[in-house]
Structures are given as C-alpha cells and as structure tokens.
C-alpha cells in the first residue's frame, strides 16, 4: 500500500516538473532518442557481424568433420602374388589367386590368406591387376565382384613368345561387405614373384 502511494506521488511530481520545464525536457528527450537510435544501429551491426562469424564457425566445423571423416575412411592396398619366381598354374578349375606378399594395406580390407578384398564402406573403388606369365600356356585373369565377372585380361598360348605381360583396371561401385578378388582361369597360368604379378585397389569416394 505504501509503495503504491509513493508511486502515485512520484508520477504526480514528475508531471509538475514536466509542465515547468517542458522545452528543456523535450530537448533532452530528443537527445536521448538520438543516442538510443545510434545504440540500436550499433547493436544491429554487432548482431549482423555475430551472425556472419557464427556461419563461418559452422562452416569451419563442418570442414574439420569432413577432414576427420576422410582420415578415418582411407582404404588402399597393394599385394604381390609371391612364389619366388615359380609358375602358378595351370589348374583344372578356376582358382582364386592369393596375393600373399602385402605391400600396402591401409584399412586392413585385403586378406592375404584368402586373396579377397572386403569393402569396408559403400562407395566407388578403383582396382588394378597385372601379371607376368610364360607363353607356353594361355593366361586368363578375371576381376570378380561377389560372383560377378567385372573385367578380364587374357593372352593366347604361343610358341614364338617366351613370356607375356598384361593387366586391366576398373572403377567399381561397391556396397559395404562386397567381395572383390582375382580369379585365374582353368588351364591357364601366371608367374609368381613379388614385383610383376600384383593386385591393388583403393577407395576413391565414399557414399
């Protein structure tokens, strides 16, 4: 109750002062209004700058996340057939080649015990396979995706050519868990060593 009375008294006193000093109050009010406008303009400019900074910060955070994602999804391998300079094949049936000498295996997606690459991520991969072989037998190598033939390299048997070299390469869309390997055709051969007959691949782009 006392506070209400004091409020009315203050308002009444203020009205009296306003009537006595009308012009001066109007002048002061005008000055205060201008100062308030300037403050509002500065505040608006600061808000705009803050919005720009927040946008840039979010963009930087997204770029960092993308870089971290790329770091964690590196997949690349290269392996040689091995064999210390011995002929591999011919066999009576198609045979999965096991490239036992691992040169690079980032991501550990290639298994040197089975010769099979297992896609750890869905995406586009690039594969190459090369061979050296004696000319006394034909050569037939097929890149297999799961059970599907993708690309082939082949050379006919010849009596005039003592050795053959060949290979192939391809981009392949893989789903996570897909299998990729090289199959040696029945009654064909390759030469086993650590430099020429190789199988390689890497992740180009993750979906």
Backbone as JSON Lines, residues from 0, in Angstrom:
{"i":0,"aa":"X","n":[0.85,-1.21,0.0],"ca":[0.0,0.0,0.0],"c":[0.88,1.24,0.0]}
{"i":1,"aa":"X","n":[1.88,1.28,0.88],"ca":[2.78,2.42,0.96],"c":[3.52,2.62,-0.35]}
{"i":2,"aa":"X","n":[3.92,1.53,-0.95],"ca":[4.67,1.63,-2.22],"c":[3.77,2.19,-3.32]}
{"i":3,"aa":"X","n":[2.48,1.86,-3.31],"ca":[1.55,2.37,-4.33],"c":[1.39,3.87,-4.19]}
{"i":4,"aa":"X","n":[1.27,4.35,-2.94],"ca":[1.14,5.78,-2.68],"c":[2.38,6.52,-3.16]}
{"i":5,"aa":"X","n":[3.53,5.96,-2.84],"ca":[4.79,6.58,-3.26],"c":[4.89,6.66,-4.77]}
{"i":6,"aa":"X","n":[4.37,5.64,-5.46],"ca":[4.4,5.62,-6.93],"c":[3.54,6.73,-7.5]}
{"i":7,"aa":"X","n":[2.33,6.92,-6.96],"ca":[1.45,7.99,-7.43],"c":[2.04,9.36,-7.15]}
{"i":8,"aa":"X","n":[2.66,9.51,-6.0],"ca":[3.29,10.79,-5.66],"c":[4.41,11.11,-6.62]}
{"i":9,"aa":"X","n":[5.2,10.1,-6.95],"ca":[6.33,10.3,-7.88],"c":[5.83,10.68,-9.25]}
{"i":10,"aa":"X","n":[4.77,10.02,-9.7],"ca":[4.22,10.34,-11.02],"c":[3.66,11.76,-11.06]}
{"i":11,"aa":"X","n":[2.97,12.16,-10.0],"ca":[2.38,13.5,-9.91],"c":[3.47,14.56,-9.91]}
{"i":12,"aa":"X","n":[4.53,14.31,-9.16],"ca":[5.66,15.24,-9.09],"c":[6.34,15.35,-10.44]}
{"i":13,"aa":"X","n":[6.41,14.23,-11.11],"ca":[7.04,14.23,-12.44],"c":[6.24,15.02,-13.44]}
{"i":14,"aa":"X","n":[4.91,14.96,-13.37],"ca":[4.08,15.73,-14.28],"c":[4.25,17.22,-14.04]}
{"i":15,"aa":"X","n":[4.37,17.62,-12.77],"ca":[4.57,19.03,-12.44],"c":[5.87,19.54,-13.03]}
{"i":16,"aa":"X","n":[6.94,18.73,-12.88],"ca":[8.24,19.13,-13.42],"c":[8.19,19.21,-14.93]}
{"i":17,"aa":"X","n":[7.43,18.31,-15.52],"ca":[7.32,18.32,-16.99],"c":[6.64,19.58,-17.48]}
{"i":18,"aa":"X","n":[5.64,20.06,-16.73],"ca":[4.96,21.28,-17.13],"c":[5.85,22.5,-16.96]}
{"i":19,"aa":"X","n":[6.67,22.5,-15.89],"ca":[7.54,23.64,-15.64],"c":[8.71,23.69,-16.61]}
{"i":20,"aa":"X","n":[9.29,22.59,-16.92],"ca":[10.49,22.53,-17.76],"c":[10.21,21.82,-19.07]}
{"i":21,"aa":"X","n":[9.05,22.09,-19.67],"ca":[8.64,21.39,-20.89],"c":[9.66,21.45,-21.99]}
{"i":22,"aa":"X","n":[10.11,22.64,-22.43],"ca":[11.04,22.74,-23.55],"c":[12.34,22.01,-23.29]}
{"i":23,"aa":"X","n":[12.89,22.17,-22.05],"ca":[14.16,21.53,-21.75],"c":[14.02,20.02,-21.78]}
{"i":24,"aa":"X","n":[12.9,19.51,-21.25],"ca":[12.69,18.05,-21.23],"c":[12.56,17.52,-22.64]}
{"i":25,"aa":"X","n":[11.84,18.31,-23.5],"ca":[11.68,17.86,-24.88],"c":[13.02,17.8,-25.58]}
{"i":26,"aa":"X","n":[13.88,18.81,-25.28],"ca":[15.2,18.84,-25.88],"c":[16.03,17.65,-25.42]}
{"i":27,"aa":"X","n":[15.97,17.4,-24.08],"ca":[16.72,16.27,-23.53],"c":[16.21,14.96,-24.08]}
{"i":28,"aa":"X","n":[14.87,14.84,-24.19],"ca":[14.27,13.62,-24.71],"c":[14.7,13.38,-26.15]}
{"i":29,"aa":"X","n":[14.78,14.48,-26.91],"ca":[15.21,14.34,-28.31],"c":[16.64,13.84,-28.39]}
{"i":30,"aa":"X","n":[17.49,14.39,-27.52],"ca":[18.9,13.96,-27.5],"c":[19.0,12.49,-27.11]}
{"i":31,"aa":"X","n":[18.24,12.12,-26.08],"ca":[18.26,10.73,-25.63],"c":[17.75,9.79,-26.73]}
{"i":32,"aa":"X","n":[16.73,10.25,-27.49],"ca":[16.2,9.42,-28.58],"c":[17.26,9.2,-29.65]}
{"i":33,"aa":"X","n":[18.01,10.28,-29.97],"ca":[19.08,10.12,-30.97],"c":[20.14,9.15,-30.49]}
{"i":34,"aa":"X","n":[20.52,9.29,-29.2],"ca":[21.52,8.36,-28.64],"c":[21.01,6.93,-28.69]}
{"i":35,"aa":"X","n":[19.72,6.77,-28.4],"ca":[19.13,5.42,-28.42],"c":[19.14,4.85,-29.83]}
{"i":36,"aa":"X","n":[18.86,5.71,-30.84],"ca":[18.89,5.25,-32.23],"c":[20.29,4.79,-32.62]}
{"i":37,"aa":"X","n":[21.29,5.58,-32.2],"ca":[22.67,5.2,-32.51],"c":[23.04,3.87,-31.87]}
{"i":38,"aa":"X","n":[22.6,3.7,-30.62],"ca":[22.89,2.46,-29.91],"c":[22.22,1.27,-30.6]}
{"i":39,"aa":"X","n":[20.97,1.49,-31.04],"ca":[20.25,0.41,-31.72],"c":[20.93,0.05,-33.04]}
{"i":40,"aa":"X","n":[21.42,1.08,-33.76],"ca":[22.13,0.81,-35.01],"c":[23.41,0.01,-34.75]}
{"i":41,"aa":"X","n":[24.17,0.42,-33.73],"ca":[25.4,-0.3,-33.38],"c":[25.09,-1.73,-32.96]}
{"i":42,"aa":"X","n":[24.01,-1.88,-32.19],"ca":[23.61,-3.22,-31.74],"c":[23.23,-4.1,-32.93]}
{"i":43,"aa":"X","n":[22.52,-3.5,-33.91],"ca":[22.13,-4.26,-35.12],"c":[23.35,-4.67,-35.93]}
{"i":44,"aa":"X","n":[24.33,-3.75,-36.03],"ca":[25.55,-4.07,-36.76],"c":[26.32,-5.19,-36.08]}
{"i":45,"aa":"X","n":[26.38,-5.14,-34.74],"ca":[27.07,-6.18,-33.99],"c":[26.39,-7.54,-34.16]}
{"i":46,"aa":"X","n":[25.04,-7.51,-34.16],"ca":[24.31,-8.76,-34.37],"c":[24.59,-9.34,-35.74]}
{"i":47,"aa":"X","n":[24.66,-8.46,-36.73],"ca":[24.94,-8.93,-38.1],"c":[26.33,-9.56,-38.19]}
{"i":48,"aa":"X","n":[27.33,-8.87,-37.58],"ca":[28.7,-9.42,-37.57],"c":[28.75,-10.75,-36.83]}
{"i":49,"aa":"X","n":[28.02,-10.83,-35.72],"ca":[27.99,-12.06,-34.94],"c":[27.39,-13.2,-35.76]}
{"i":50,"aa":"X","n":[26.34,-12.89,-36.53],"ca":[25.72,-13.91,-37.39],"c":[26.69,-14.42,-38.44]}
{"i":51,"aa":"X","n":[27.46,-13.5,-39.04],"ca":[28.46,-13.89,-40.04],"c":[29.52,-14.78,-39.42]}
{"i":52,"aa":"X","n":[29.98,-14.39,-38.22],"ca":[31.01,-15.18,-37.52],"c":[30.49,-16.57,-37.17]}
{"i":53,"aa":"X","n":[29.24,-16.67,-36.74],"ca":[28.65,-17.97,-36.42],"c":[28.57,-18.85,-37.66]}
{"i":54,"aa":"X","n":[28.2,-18.25,-38.8],"ca":[28.13,-19.01,-40.05],"c":[29.5,-19.54,-40.45]}
{"i":55,"aa":"X","n":[30.51,-18.66,-40.35],"ca":[31.88,-19.08,-40.68],"c":[32.36,-20.17,-39.73]}
{"i":56,"aa":"X","n":[32.01,-20.06,-38.47],"ca":[32.42,-21.06,-37.48],"c":[31.79,-22.42,-37.79]}
{"i":57,"aa":"X","n":[30.51,-22.41,-38.17],"ca":[29.84,-23.65,-38.53],"c":[30.46,-24.27,-39.77]}
{"i":58,"aa":"X","n":[30.8,-23.42,-40.76],"ca":[31.45,-23.92,-41.98],"c":[32.8,-24.55,-41.64]}
{"i":59,"aa":"X","n":[33.55,-23.9,-40.77],"ca":[34.86,-24.44,-40.36],"c":[34.7,-25.78,-39.64]}
{"i":60,"aa":"X","n":[33.71,-25.85,-38.75],"ca":[33.46,-27.1,-38.03],"c":[33.08,-28.23,-39.0]}
{"i":61,"aa":"X","n":[32.25,-27.9,-40.0],"ca":[31.86,-28.92,-40.99],"c":[33.07,-29.38,-41.8]}
{"i":62,"aa":"X","n":[33.96,-28.46,-42.16],"ca":[35.16,-28.82,-42.91],"c":[36.07,-29.72,-42.08]}
{"i":63,"aa":"X","n":[36.19,-29.4,-40.8],"ca":[37.02,-30.23,-39.91],"c":[36.44,-31.63,-39.8]}
{"i":64,"aa":"X","n":[35.12,-31.72,-39.67],"ca":[34.46,-33.03,-39.59],"c":[34.67,-33.82,-40.87]}
{"i":65,"aa":"X","n":[34.59,-33.15,-42.02],"ca":[34.81,-33.84,-43.29],"c":[36.24,-34.35,-43.39]}
{"i":66,"aa":"X","n":[37.21,-33.53,-42.95],"ca":[38.61,-33.95,-42.97],"c":[38.84,-35.14,-42.06]}
{"i":67,"aa":"X","n":[38.23,-35.1,-40.86],"ca":[38.36,-36.23,-39.93],"c":[37.73,-37.48,-40.52]}
{"i":68,"aa":"X","n":[36.6,-37.29,-41.21],"ca":[35.92,-38.42,-41.83],"c":[36.79,-39.04,-42.91]}
{"i":69,"aa":"X","n":[37.45,-38.19,-43.72],"ca":[38.33,-38.7,-44.75],"c":[39.52,-39.42,-44.16]}
{"i":70,"aa":"X","n":[40.03,-38.9,-43.04],"ca":[41.16,-39.54,-42.39],"c":[40.81,-40.95,-41.92]}
{"i":71,"aa":"X","n":[39.59,-41.11,-41.42],"ca":[39.2,-42.4,-40.86],"c":[38.71,-43.38,-41.92]}
{"i":72,"aa":"X","n":[38.5,-42.9,-43.16],"ca":[37.97,-43.79,-44.19],"c":[38.97,-44.04,-45.32]}
{"i":73,"aa":"X","n":[40.25,-43.9,-45.05],"ca":[41.26,-44.22,-46.05],"c":[41.34,-45.74,-46.22]}
{"i":74,"aa":"X","n":[41.23,-46.18,-47.47],"ca":[41.32,-47.6,-47.78],"c":[42.19,-47.75,-49.02]}
{"i":75,"aa":"X","n":[43.29,-48.49,-48.91],"ca":[44.16,-48.73,-50.06],"c":[45.0,-49.97,-49.79]}
{"i":76,"aa":"X","n":[45.23,-50.74,-50.82],"ca":[46.08,-51.93,-50.66],"c":[46.8,-52.25,-51.97]}
{"i":77,"aa":"X","n":[47.93,-52.9,-51.84],"ca":[48.66,-53.48,-52.95],"c":[49.31,-54.76,-52.45]}
{"i":78,"aa":"X","n":[49.23,-55.81,-53.25],"ca":[49.81,-57.09,-52.86],"c":[50.35,-57.8,-54.09]}
{"i":79,"aa":"X","n":[51.44,-58.55,-53.9],"ca":[52.04,-59.33,-54.98],"c":[51.77,-60.81,-54.76]}
{"i":80,"aa":"X","n":[51.79,-61.56,-55.84],"ca":[51.45,-62.98,-55.76],"c":[52.5,-63.79,-55.0]}
{"i":81,"aa":"X","n":[53.75,-63.33,-55.01],"ca":[54.81,-64.1,-54.35],"c":[55.16,-65.34,-55.16]}
{"i":82,"aa":"X","n":[55.83,-66.28,-54.52],"ca":[56.13,-67.54,-55.2],"c":[57.58,-67.71,-55.58]}
{"i":83,"aa":"X","n":[58.42,-66.71,-55.35],"ca":[59.87,-66.82,-55.56],"c":[60.23,-67.25,-56.98]}
{"i":84,"aa":"X","n":[59.55,-66.68,-57.96],"ca":[59.9,-66.96,-59.34],"c":[59.48,-68.32,-59.84]}
{"i":85,"aa":"X","n":[58.29,-68.76,-59.46],"ca":[57.77,-70.05,-59.92],"c":[56.44,-69.87,-60.63]}
{"i":86,"aa":"X","n":[56.17,-70.76,-61.53],"ca":[54.91,-70.73,-62.26],"c":[53.76,-71.14,-61.35]}
{"i":87,"aa":"X","n":[52.64,-70.38,-61.42],"ca":[51.43,-70.71,-60.66],"c":[50.37,-71.14,-61.66]}
{"i":88,"aa":"X","n":[49.95,-72.39,-61.58],"ca":[49.06,-72.95,-62.57],"c":[49.87,-73.68,-63.64]}
{"i":89,"aa":"X","n":[49.18,-74.29,-64.61],"ca":[47.7,-74.32,-64.75],"c":[47.03,-75.3,-63.8]}
{"i":90,"aa":"X","n":[45.76,-74.96,-63.42],"ca":[44.93,-75.83,-62.6],"c":[43.73,-76.31,-63.42]}
{"i":91,"aa":"X","n":[43.12,-77.39,-62.96],"ca":[42.0,-77.96,-63.71],"c":[40.72,-77.11,-63.63]}
{"i":92,"aa":"X","n":[40.62,-76.29,-62.6],"ca":[39.42,-75.48,-62.41],"c":[39.81,-74.02,-62.18]}
{"i":93,"aa":"X","n":[38.84,-73.12,-62.27],"ca":[39.09,-71.72,-61.93],"c":[39.55,-71.63,-60.48]}
{"i":94,"aa":"X","n":[40.54,-70.77,-60.23],"ca":[41.16,-70.69,-58.9],"c":[41.32,-69.24,-58.47]}
{"i":95,"aa":"X","n":[40.92,-68.94,-57.25],"ca":[41.13,-67.6,-56.7],"c":[42.61,-67.42,-56.38]}
{"i":96,"aa":"X","n":[43.2,-66.38,-56.94],"ca":[44.61,-66.11,-56.67],"c":[44.78,-65.46,-55.3]}
{"i":97,"aa":"X","n":[45.76,-65.94,-54.58],"ca":[46.05,-65.39,-53.26],"c":[47.36,-64.61,-53.35]}
{"i":98,"aa":"X","n":[47.24,-63.31,-53.24],"ca":[48.42,-62.45,-53.29],"c":[48.98,-62.34,-51.87]}
{"i":99,"aa":"X","n":[50.02,-63.11,-51.62],"ca":[50.5,-63.31,-50.24],"c":[51.42,-62.2,-49.74]}
{"i":100,"aa":"X","n":[52.11,-61.54,-50.65],"ca":[53.06,-60.51,-50.24],"c":[52.37,-59.15,-50.19]}
{"i":101,"aa":"X","n":[52.03,-58.7,-49.01],"ca":[51.32,-57.43,-48.85],"c":[52.32,-56.28,-48.89]}
{"i":102,"aa":"X","n":[52.08,-55.34,-49.79],"ca":[52.93,-54.16,-49.9],"c":[52.33,-53.01,-49.09]}
{"i":103,"aa":"X","n":[51.04,-52.81,-49.25],"ca":[50.3,-51.78,-48.51],"c":[48.91,-52.32,-48.19]}
{"i":104,"aa":"X","n":[48.43,-52.02,-46.99],"ca":[47.08,-52.48,-46.63],"c":[46.46,-51.51,-45.62]}
{"i":105,"aa":"X","n":[46.22,-50.3,-46.08],"ca":[45.63,-49.27,-45.22],"c":[44.14,-49.57,-45.06]}
{"i":106,"aa":"X","n":[43.72,-49.74,-43.83],"ca":[42.34,-50.09,-43.55],"c":[42.11,-51.58,-43.37]}
{"i":107,"aa":"X","n":[43.15,-52.39,-43.69],"ca":[43.1,-53.85,-43.49],"c":[41.89,-54.51,-44.14]}
{"i":108,"aa":"X","n":[41.53,-54.03,-45.33],"ca":[40.37,-54.6,-46.03],"c":[40.76,-55.78,-46.91]}
{"i":109,"aa":"X","n":[42.06,-55.91,-47.21],"ca":[42.52,-57.04,-48.03],"c":[43.05,-58.14,-47.11]}
{"i":110,"aa":"X","n":[42.68,-59.39,-47.42],"ca":[43.1,-60.54,-46.64],"c":[44.13,-61.35,-47.44]}
{"i":111,"aa":"X","n":[45.38,-61.35,-46.98],"ca":[46.44,-62.06,-47.7],"c":[46.36,-63.57,-47.57]}
{"i":112,"aa":"X","n":[45.46,-64.06,-46.73],"ca":[45.3,-65.51,-46.57],"c":[44.24,-66.07,-47.53]}
{"i":113,"aa":"X","n":[43.32,-65.22,-47.95],"ca":[42.26,-65.66,-48.87],"c":[42.36,-65.02,-50.25]}
{"i":114,"aa":"X","n":[43.09,-63.89,-50.34],"ca":[43.17,-63.15,-51.6],"c":[41.95,-62.28,-51.87]}
{"i":115,"aa":"X","n":[41.1,-62.11,-50.87],"ca":[39.82,-61.41,-51.06],"c":[39.85,-60.04,-50.38]}
{"i":116,"aa":"X","n":[39.37,-59.04,-51.11],"ca":[39.17,-57.7,-50.57],"c":[37.7,-57.56,-50.17]}
{"i":117,"aa":"X","n":[37.46,-57.11,-48.95],"ca":[36.1,-56.9,-48.45],"c":[35.88,-55.39,-48.26]}
{"i":118,"aa":"X","n":[34.92,-54.84,-48.98],"ca":[34.69,-53.4,-48.93],"c":[34.22,-52.97,-47.54]}
{"i":119,"aa":"X","n":[34.99,-52.12,-46.85],"ca":[34.57,-51.67,-45.52],"c":[33.52,-50.57,-45.55]}
{"i":120,"aa":"X","n":[33.39,-49.89,-46.7],"ca":[32.45,-48.79,-46.84],"c":[31.77,-48.87,-48.21]}
{"i":121,"aa":"X","n":[30.58,-48.34,-48.29],"ca":[29.92,-48.18,-49.58],"c":[30.55,-47.02,-50.32]}
{"i":122,"aa":"X","n":[30.87,-47.22,-51.61],"ca":[31.49,-46.16,-52.37],"c":[32.04,-46.65,-53.69]}
{"i":123,"aa":"X","n":[32.84,-45.78,-54.33],"ca":[33.48,-46.11,-55.59],"c":[34.93,-46.49,-55.33]}
{"i":124,"aa":"X","n":[35.34,-47.63,-55.85],"ca":[36.7,-48.14,-55.68],"c":[37.37,-48.3,-57.04]}
{"i":125,"aa":"X","n":[38.71,-48.25,-57.01],"ca":[39.49,-48.44,-58.22],"c":[40.42,-49.64,-58.01]}
{"i":126,"aa":"X","n":[40.4,-50.59,-58.95],"ca":[41.2,-51.8,-58.83],"c":[42.08,-51.97,-60.07]}
{"i":127,"aa":"X","n":[43.28,-52.51,-59.86],"ca":[44.17,-52.88,-60.94],"c":[44.73,-54.27,-60.67]}
{"i":128,"aa":"X","n":[45.02,-55.01,-61.72],"ca":[45.72,-56.29,-61.57],"c":[46.59,-56.52,-62.8]}
{"i":129,"aa":"X","n":[47.83,-56.92,-62.54],"ca":[48.81,-57.12,-63.6],"c":[49.45,-58.5,-63.44]}
{"i":130,"aa":"X","n":[49.97,-59.0,-64.55],"ca":[50.6,-60.32,-64.47],"c":[51.82,-60.39,-65.39]}
{"i":131,"aa":"X","n":[52.67,-61.35,-65.08],"ca":[53.73,-61.82,-65.96],"c":[53.54,-63.32,-66.05]}
{"i":132,"aa":"X","n":[53.69,-63.88,-67.26],"ca":[53.46,-65.32,-67.43],"c":[54.28,-65.86,-68.59]}
{"i":133,"aa":"X","n":[54.54,-67.17,-68.53],"ca":[55.22,-67.84,-69.63],"c":[54.28,-68.02,-70.81]}
{"i":134,"aa":"X","n":[54.83,-67.99,-72.01],"ca":[54.0,-68.08,-73.2],"c":[53.57,-69.49,-73.56]}
{"i":135,"aa":"X","n":[54.05,-70.49,-72.83],"ca":[53.71,-71.87,-73.18],"c":[52.28,-72.24,-72.79]}
{"i":136,"aa":"X","n":[51.65,-71.41,-71.96],"ca":[50.25,-71.63,-71.57],"c":[49.48,-70.32,-71.75]}
{"i":137,"aa":"X","n":[48.2,-70.37,-71.99],"ca":[47.4,-69.13,-72.06],"c":[47.27,-68.5,-70.68]}
{"i":138,"aa":"X","n":[46.84,-67.25,-70.66],"ca":[46.61,-66.52,-69.4],"c":[45.18,-66.0,-69.41]}
{"i":139,"aa":"X","n":[44.48,-66.2,-68.3],"ca":[43.13,-65.65,-68.15],"c":[42.93,-65.24,-66.7]}
{"i":140,"aa":"X","n":[42.84,-63.93,-66.48],"ca":[42.57,-63.39,-65.15],"c":[41.29,-62.58,-65.2]}
{"i":141,"aa":"X","n":[40.43,-62.79,-64.21],"ca":[39.14,-62.11,-64.15],"c":[38.99,-61.45,-62.79]}
{"i":142,"aa":"X","n":[38.63,-60.17,-62.8],"ca":[38.29,-59.49,-61.54],"c":[36.84,-59.8,-61.22]}
{"i":143,"aa":"X","n":[36.62,-60.36,-60.04],"ca":[35.28,-60.79,-59.63],"c":[34.76,-59.9,-58.52]}
{"i":144,"aa":"X","n":[33.52,-59.44,-58.68],"ca":[32.79,-58.75,-57.61],"c":[31.71,-59.71,-57.12]}
{"i":145,"aa":"X","n":[31.85,-60.18,-55.9],"ca":[30.99,-61.22,-55.35],"c":[31.06,-62.44,-56.29]}
{"i":146,"aa":"X","n":[30.07,-62.7,-57.08],"ca":[30.14,-63.81,-58.04],"c":[30.06,-63.33,-59.49]}
{"i":147,"aa":"X","n":[30.19,-62.02,-59.68],"ca":[30.02,-61.42,-60.99],"c":[31.36,-61.04,-61.6]}
{"i":148,"aa":"X","n":[31.56,-61.42,-62.87],"ca":[32.76,-61.03,-63.61],"c":[32.68,-59.55,-63.97]}
{"i":149,"aa":"X","n":[33.74,-58.79,-63.69],"ca":[33.74,-57.36,-63.96],"c":[34.6,-57.04,-65.18]}
{"i":150,"aa":"X","n":[35.9,-57.33,-65.11],"ca":[36.79,-57.13,-66.26],"c":[37.77,-58.3,-66.32]}
{"i":151,"aa":"X","n":[38.37,-58.48,-67.52],"ca":[39.24,-59.62,-67.77],"c":[40.51,-59.18,-68.49]}
{"i":152,"aa":"X","n":[41.58,-59.92,-68.27],"ca":[42.76,-59.8,-69.12],"c":[43.13,-61.2,-69.6]}
{"i":153,"aa":"X","n":[43.52,-61.29,-70.87],"ca":[43.7,-62.63,-71.46],"c":[44.85,-62.59,-72.47]}
{"i":154,"aa":"X","n":[45.56,-63.72,-72.56],"ca":[46.59,-63.85,-73.57],"c":[46.61,-65.29,-74.09]}
{"i":155,"aa":"X","n":[46.74,-65.45,-75.4],"ca":[46.73,-66.77,-76.01],"c":[48.08,-67.47,-75.85]}
{"i":156,"aa":"X","n":[48.03,-68.76,-75.9],"ca":[49.25,-69.57,-75.9],"c":[50.01,-69.33,-77.21]}
{"i":157,"aa":"X","n":[51.32,-69.23,-77.12],"ca":[52.13,-69.02,-78.31],"c":[53.48,-69.71,-78.16]}
{"i":158,"aa":"X","n":[54.0,-70.18,-79.26],"ca":[55.3,-70.83,-79.25],"c":[56.42,-69.86,-79.62]}
{"i":159,"aa":"X","n":[56.05,-68.7,-80.13],"ca":[57.05,-67.73,-80.58],"c":[57.39,-66.69,-79.52]}
{"i":160,"aa":"X","n":[56.55,-66.58,-78.49],"ca":[56.74,-65.56,-77.45],"c":[57.04,-66.28,-76.14]}
{"i":161,"aa":"X","n":[58.23,-66.06,-75.6],"ca":[58.61,-66.78,-74.39],"c":[57.92,-66.3,-73.13]}
{"i":162,"aa":"X","n":[57.41,-65.04,-73.1],"ca":[56.77,-64.5,-71.89],"c":[55.72,-63.47,-72.28]}
{"i":163,"aa":"X","n":[54.76,-63.29,-71.41],"ca":[53.67,-62.33,-71.66],"c":[53.47,-61.45,-70.43]}
{"i":164,"aa":"X","n":[53.05,-60.22,-70.67],"ca":[52.68,-59.29,-69.61],"c":[51.35,-58.64,-69.97]}
{"i":165,"aa":"X","n":[50.52,-58.42,-68.98],"ca":[49.23,-57.8,-69.24],"c":[48.56,-57.37,-67.95]}
{"i":166,"aa":"X","n":[47.37,-56.83,-68.09],"ca":[46.63,-56.39,-66.91],"c":[45.37,-55.64,-67.31]}
{"i":167,"aa":"X","n":[44.67,-55.15,-66.3],"ca":[43.45,-54.39,-66.54],"c":[43.16,-53.54,-65.3]}
{"i":168,"aa":"X","n":[42.23,-52.59,-65.44],"ca":[41.86,-51.71,-64.33],"c":[40.42,-51.28,-64.5]}
{"i":169,"aa":"X","n":[39.77,-50.93,-63.37],"ca":[38.36,-50.6,-63.44],"c":[37.92,-49.85,-62.19]}
{"i":170,"aa":"X","n":[36.93,-48.94,-62.37],"ca":[36.23,-48.33,-61.25],"c":[34.99,-49.18,-60.96]}
{"i":171,"aa":"X","n":[34.74,-49.46,-59.69],"ca":[33.62,-50.33,-59.32],"c":[32.84,-49.69,-58.17]}
{"i":172,"aa":"X","n":[31.51,-49.67,-58.31],"ca":[30.63,-49.25,-57.21],"c":[30.41,-50.44,-56.3]}
{"i":173,"aa":"X","n":[30.78,-50.3,-55.03],"ca":[30.64,-51.4,-54.07],"c":[29.75,-50.99,-52.9]}
{"i":174,"aa":"X","n":[29.06,-51.97,-52.38],"ca":[28.33,-51.83,-51.13],"c":[29.2,-52.38,-50.0]}
{"i":175,"aa":"X","n":[28.97,-51.89,-48.8],"ca":[29.73,-52.39,-47.67],"c":[29.56,-53.9,-47.56]}
{"i":176,"aa":"X","n":[30.69,-54.61,-47.47],"ca":[30.66,-56.06,-47.36],"c":[30.82,-56.8,-48.68]}
{"i":177,"aa":"X","n":[30.82,-56.09,-49.81],"ca":[31.04,-56.74,-51.1],"c":[32.45,-57.32,-51.17]}
{"i":178,"aa":"X","n":[32.6,-58.42,-51.92],"ca":[33.88,-59.1,-52.06],"c":[34.45,-58.86,-53.45]}
{"i":179,"aa":"X","n":[35.75,-58.62,-53.51],"ca":[36.45,-58.44,-54.78],"c":[37.72,-59.26,-54.76]}
{"i":180,"aa":"X","n":[37.95,-60.03,-55.82],"ca":[39.15,-60.87,-55.9],"c":[39.46,-61.16,-57.35]}
{"i":181,"aa":"X","n":[40.64,-61.76,-57.59],"ca":[41.08,-62.09,-58.94],"c":[41.05,-63.61,-59.1]}
{"i":182,"aa":"X","n":[40.45,-64.04,-60.2],"ca":[40.32,-65.47,-60.45],"c":[41.19,-65.87,-61.66]}
{"i":183,"aa":"X","n":[41.99,-66.9,-61.46],"ca":[42.8,-67.48,-62.53],"c":[41.96,-68.53,-63.25]}
{"i":184,"aa":"X","n":[41.83,-68.37,-64.58],"ca":[41.02,-69.3,-65.34],"c":[41.63,-70.69,-65.38]}
{"i":185,"aa":"X","n":[40.78,-71.7,-65.54],"ca":[41.24,-73.09,-65.63],"c":[42.21,-73.26,-66.8]}
{"i":186,"aa":"X","n":[43.25,-74.06,-66.55],"ca":[44.25,-74.39,-67.58],"c":[45.05,-73.17,-68.06]}
{"i":187,"aa":"X","n":[45.16,-72.17,-67.19],"ca":[46.0,-71.0,-67.51],"c":[46.99,-70.79,-66.37]}
{"i":188,"aa":"X","n":[47.93,-69.86,-66.55],"ca":[48.99,-69.7,-65.56],"c":[49.44,-68.25,-65.44]}
{"i":189,"aa":"X","n":[50.13,-67.93,-64.34],"ca":[50.85,-66.66,-64.17],"c":[52.18,-66.99,-63.51]}
{"i":190,"aa":"X","n":[53.07,-66.03,-63.52],"ca":[54.38,-66.22,-62.92],"c":[54.39,-65.6,-61.53]}
{"i":191,"aa":"X","n":[54.86,-66.38,-60.55],"ca":[54.85,-65.92,-59.17],"c":[56.12,-65.2,-58.77]}
{"i":192,"aa":"X","n":[55.99,-63.95,-58.4],"ca":[57.09,-63.18,-57.82],"c":[56.52,-62.0,-57.03]}
{"i":193,"aa":"X","n":[57.39,-61.15,-56.54],"ca":[56.94,-60.05,-55.68],"c":[56.91,-58.7,-56.38]}
{"i":194,"aa":"X","n":[57.14,-58.66,-57.68],"ca":[57.21,-57.38,-58.37],"c":[56.22,-57.23,-59.53]}
{"i":195,"aa":"X","n":[55.94,-58.3,-60.26],"ca":[55.19,-58.14,-61.52],"c":[53.72,-58.51,-61.39]}
{"i":196,"aa":"X","n":[53.41,-59.66,-60.84],"ca":[52.02,-60.11,-60.74],"c":[51.42,-59.54,-59.46]}
{"i":197,"aa":"X","n":[50.57,-58.51,-59.62],"ca":[50.09,-57.76,-58.46],"c":[48.58,-57.5,-58.54]}
{"i":198,"aa":"X","n":[48.03,-57.15,-57.39],"ca":[46.61,-56.81,-57.24],"c":[46.52,-55.62,-56.31]}
{"i":199,"aa":"X","n":[45.87,-54.54,-56.76],"ca":[45.79,-53.3,-55.96],"c":[44.4,-52.7,-56.04]}
{"i":200,"aa":"X","n":[44.09,-51.85,-55.06],"ca":[42.81,-51.16,-55.07],"c":[42.78,-50.08,-54.01]}
{"i":201,"aa":"X","n":[41.86,-49.13,-54.19],"ca":[41.69,-48.1,-53.17],"c":[40.31,-47.47,-53.28]}
{"i":202,"aa":"X","n":[39.87,-46.89,-52.18],"ca":[38.59,-46.18,-52.12],"c":[38.75,-44.81,-52.73]}
{"i":203,"aa":"X","n":[37.94,-44.53,-53.76],"ca":[38.0,-43.23,-54.44],"c":[37.06,-42.25,-53.76]}
{"i":204,"aa":"X","n":[35.83,-42.68,-53.51],"ca":[34.82,-41.79,-52.94],"c":[33.82,-42.6,-52.12]}
{"i":205,"aa":"X","n":[33.63,-42.19,-50.88],"ca":[32.69,-42.88,-50.01],"c":[31.3,-42.27,-50.16]}
{"i":206,"aa":"X","n":[30.27,-43.09,-50.29],"ca":[28.88,-42.61,-50.38],"c":[28.34,-42.29,-49.0]}
